[in-house]
Amino acid sequence: MSSPTHQQFIEAGMQLYPQYGYRQLSVRLVATHAGLSSGMFHHLFASKDEFVLQILQYYYAQSFAQVDLLGVSGTPYQRLRSAVWQLACLLRDNLAWIKQAIADCTAGIEVVDGFIRPQHRRIADDMVVLMRNCDDFGGDTAMLVQKMAFLNGAVFAPIVLLPHLLELNMYPTGMEASAPAALEDEALGLRIDWAFAALFGQAAAQEGCVE
């Protein structure tokens, strides 16, 4: 069990990581934010890599760790819709640290890449299984890729892009005030409905997967 001091460092790191990322998250910065000493940090953590790994593990435990996409009951379309809904909400609610982790992976930070890559692979592989259960792709992997790309673009991409466009002041003029509503539950559900109607048509509608 971690000590209160250990937890103070972890909480400080979780607050700072989305803003600073691996490279700028210095021991001194974390210690100052936690109100503790750098010496105490080195006493509790063998290295900065170990500290960042623990931060990622805490993030993941609070979000994606309990997700079991293949364990949901229902018809194939219902199971896929439930999975898409879960992932969309988790992505939206954890976007800050996820974006930073992806940036660190892209920058070649091994400790982040080593943790994030297998977690993403697990979820991606489960989504492939759910997609295949909804449609007979046979050996047509290219069509499966296309349909997954469409689903990702319709549901998940706006969650990532919209806040970034607003931050950069690149959203269409006059629409900025209404844009955040596109991330609310109702809007997410609507985009999932549209995606399922386009991908699976009447078959999904008959199972109540398009409202």
XYZ file of C-alpha atoms in Angstrom:
211
model
C 0.000 0.000 0.000
C 1.365 3.409 -0.900
C 2.130 5.946 1.773
C 0.396 9.348 1.986
C 3.611 10.970 0.756
C 3.787 8.603 -2.211
C 0.184 9.457 -3.029
C 0.925 13.181 -2.836
C 3.582 12.796 -5.510
C 1.289 10.698 -7.694
C -1.551 13.204 -7.424
C 0.808 16.054 -8.263
C 2.104 14.155 -11.271
C -1.414 13.380 -12.488
C -2.287 17.063 -12.307
C 0.873 18.177 -14.106
C 1.396 15.482 -16.726
C -1.346 16.588 -19.173
C 0.220 20.055 -19.356
C 3.927 19.240 -19.297
C 4.309 15.710 -20.645
C 7.262 13.452 -19.942
C 10.102 15.744 -20.984
C 9.036 18.833 -19.034
C 7.772 16.962 -15.986
C 10.841 17.487 -13.835
C 11.350 16.080 -10.370
C 11.673 19.599 -8.987
C 8.376 20.659 -10.588
C 6.531 17.675 -9.155
C 8.066 18.079 -5.712
C 7.224 21.787 -5.601
C 3.645 21.128 -6.685
C 3.292 18.405 -4.052
C 4.858 20.591 -1.352
C 7.559 17.998 -0.753
C 11.300 17.672 -1.344
C 13.128 16.299 -4.356
C 15.057 14.059 -1.968
C 11.832 12.443 -0.829
C 10.904 11.839 -4.470
C 14.152 9.957 -5.090
C 13.571 7.972 -1.902
C 10.161 6.781 -3.108
C 10.782 6.352 -6.842
C 13.729 4.626 -8.450
C 13.569 6.881 -11.496
C 11.474 9.380 -13.391
C 10.417 6.551 -15.716
C 9.055 4.550 -12.790
C 7.153 7.620 -11.575
C 5.593 8.331 -14.986
C 4.682 4.675 -15.389
C 2.864 4.759 -12.062
C 1.009 7.907 -13.138
C -0.150 6.175 -16.316
C -1.198 3.120 -14.329
C -3.294 5.306 -12.025
C -4.915 7.069 -14.977
C -5.701 3.760 -16.607
C -7.046 2.188 -13.417
C -9.502 5.080 -13.083
C -10.715 4.837 -16.670
C -10.131 1.973 -19.103
C -8.949 -0.858 -16.850
C -12.435 -2.130 -16.051
C -13.696 -1.959 -19.631
C -14.619 -5.396 -20.983
C -15.877 -4.760 -24.496
C -16.382 -8.437 -25.289
C -18.180 -9.183 -22.035
C -21.253 -7.075 -22.788
C -24.417 -9.079 -23.431
C -26.821 -8.528 -26.308
C -26.927 -8.916 -30.066
C -23.786 -8.154 -32.114
C -25.044 -4.662 -33.003
C -26.014 -3.920 -29.396
C -22.635 -5.069 -28.148
C -20.796 -2.925 -30.686
C -22.910 0.111 -29.895
C -22.289 -0.327 -26.170
C -18.542 -0.558 -26.825
C -18.498 2.557 -29.003
C -20.494 4.479 -26.401
C -18.192 3.418 -23.558
C -15.049 4.325 -25.458
C -16.418 7.660 -26.658
C -17.320 8.720 -23.113
C -13.992 7.548 -21.697
C -12.038 9.326 -24.436
C -13.950 12.555 -23.841
C -13.591 12.404 -20.061
C -9.869 11.519 -20.128
C -8.802 13.464 -23.188
C -6.156 15.632 -21.515
C -3.867 12.842 -20.377
C -4.601 10.639 -23.398
C -3.546 13.381 -25.826
C -0.334 13.946 -23.877
C 0.413 10.234 -23.739
C -0.063 9.930 -27.501
C 2.224 12.922 -28.014
C 4.879 11.273 -25.843
C 4.517 8.021 -27.785
C 4.982 9.943 -31.020
C 8.078 11.598 -29.542
C 9.587 8.192 -28.807
C 9.278 8.192 -25.011
C 9.772 4.496 -24.367
C 8.164 4.218 -20.939
C 4.951 5.844 -22.202
C 4.930 3.925 -25.465
C 5.569 0.652 -23.642
C 2.497 1.176 -21.489
C 0.058 2.790 -23.934
C 0.666 0.594 -26.976
C -0.503 -2.757 -25.488
C -3.513 -1.109 -23.828
C -4.584 0.428 -27.121
C -3.940 -2.852 -28.929
C -6.230 -4.702 -26.528
C -9.091 -2.307 -27.152
C -8.488 -2.149 -30.910
C -8.424 -5.946 -31.208
C -11.695 -6.211 -29.273
C -13.297 -3.631 -31.577
C -12.253 -5.689 -34.611
C -13.968 -8.738 -33.106
C -17.161 -6.766 -32.487
C -17.116 -5.287 -35.989
C -16.632 -8.707 -37.586
C -19.579 -10.053 -35.592
C -21.778 -7.344 -37.095
C -20.854 -7.838 -40.730
C -19.615 -10.673 -42.890
C -16.329 -9.256 -44.149
C -14.968 -12.652 -45.123
C -11.385 -12.060 -46.123
C -11.995 -8.470 -47.162
C -9.743 -6.780 -44.631
C -9.711 -3.567 -46.682
C -13.478 -3.163 -46.245
C -13.189 -3.771 -42.506
C -10.497 -1.083 -42.303
C -12.712 1.325 -44.247
C -15.710 0.764 -42.000
C -13.640 1.122 -38.841
C -12.118 4.330 -40.229
C -15.608 5.670 -40.894
C -16.740 4.803 -37.367
C -13.632 6.398 -35.859
C -14.078 9.527 -37.960
C -17.756 9.904 -37.146
C -17.589 9.295 -33.401
C -14.084 9.570 -31.952
C -12.287 12.112 -34.151
C -14.547 15.071 -33.217
C -13.826 14.438 -29.536
C -10.116 14.933 -30.175
C -10.240 17.622 -32.870
C -12.968 19.951 -31.649
C -11.245 21.146 -28.434
C -8.004 21.583 -30.386
C -9.671 23.709 -33.048
C -11.321 25.878 -30.397
C -8.000 26.302 -28.586
C -6.343 27.420 -31.822
C -9.255 29.729 -32.671
C -9.770 27.824 -35.926
C -13.448 26.923 -35.537
C -15.914 28.455 -38.046
C -16.836 32.024 -37.154
C -20.011 32.319 -35.118
C -20.114 28.642 -34.168
C -17.648 28.695 -31.281
C -20.239 29.044 -28.531
C -22.264 26.070 -29.737
C -19.291 23.808 -30.451
C -18.851 22.316 -26.925
C -22.361 20.862 -27.135
C -21.004 18.439 -29.745
C -19.170 16.653 -26.922
C -22.209 16.164 -24.693
C -23.916 12.792 -24.261
C -26.816 13.607 -26.542
C -24.516 14.632 -29.396
C -22.330 11.544 -28.956
C -25.393 9.330 -29.115
C -26.625 11.074 -32.242
C -23.302 10.595 -34.051
C -23.280 6.927 -33.096
C -26.822 6.605 -34.499
C -25.745 8.206 -37.770
C -22.686 5.993 -38.022
C -24.658 2.805 -37.394
C -27.345 3.824 -39.889
C -24.678 4.431 -42.525
C -22.653 1.300 -41.790
C -25.334 -1.268 -41.034
C -28.642 0.242 -42.168
C -31.889 -1.503 -41.343
C -30.211 -4.424 -39.597
C -28.969 -2.170 -36.788
C -32.255 -0.227 -36.662
C -34.251 -3.412 -36.135
C -32.221 -4.169 -33.024
C -32.746 -0.711 -31.549
C -29.193 0.438 -32.237
C -30.374 3.486 -34.196
C -32.741 5.694 -32.243
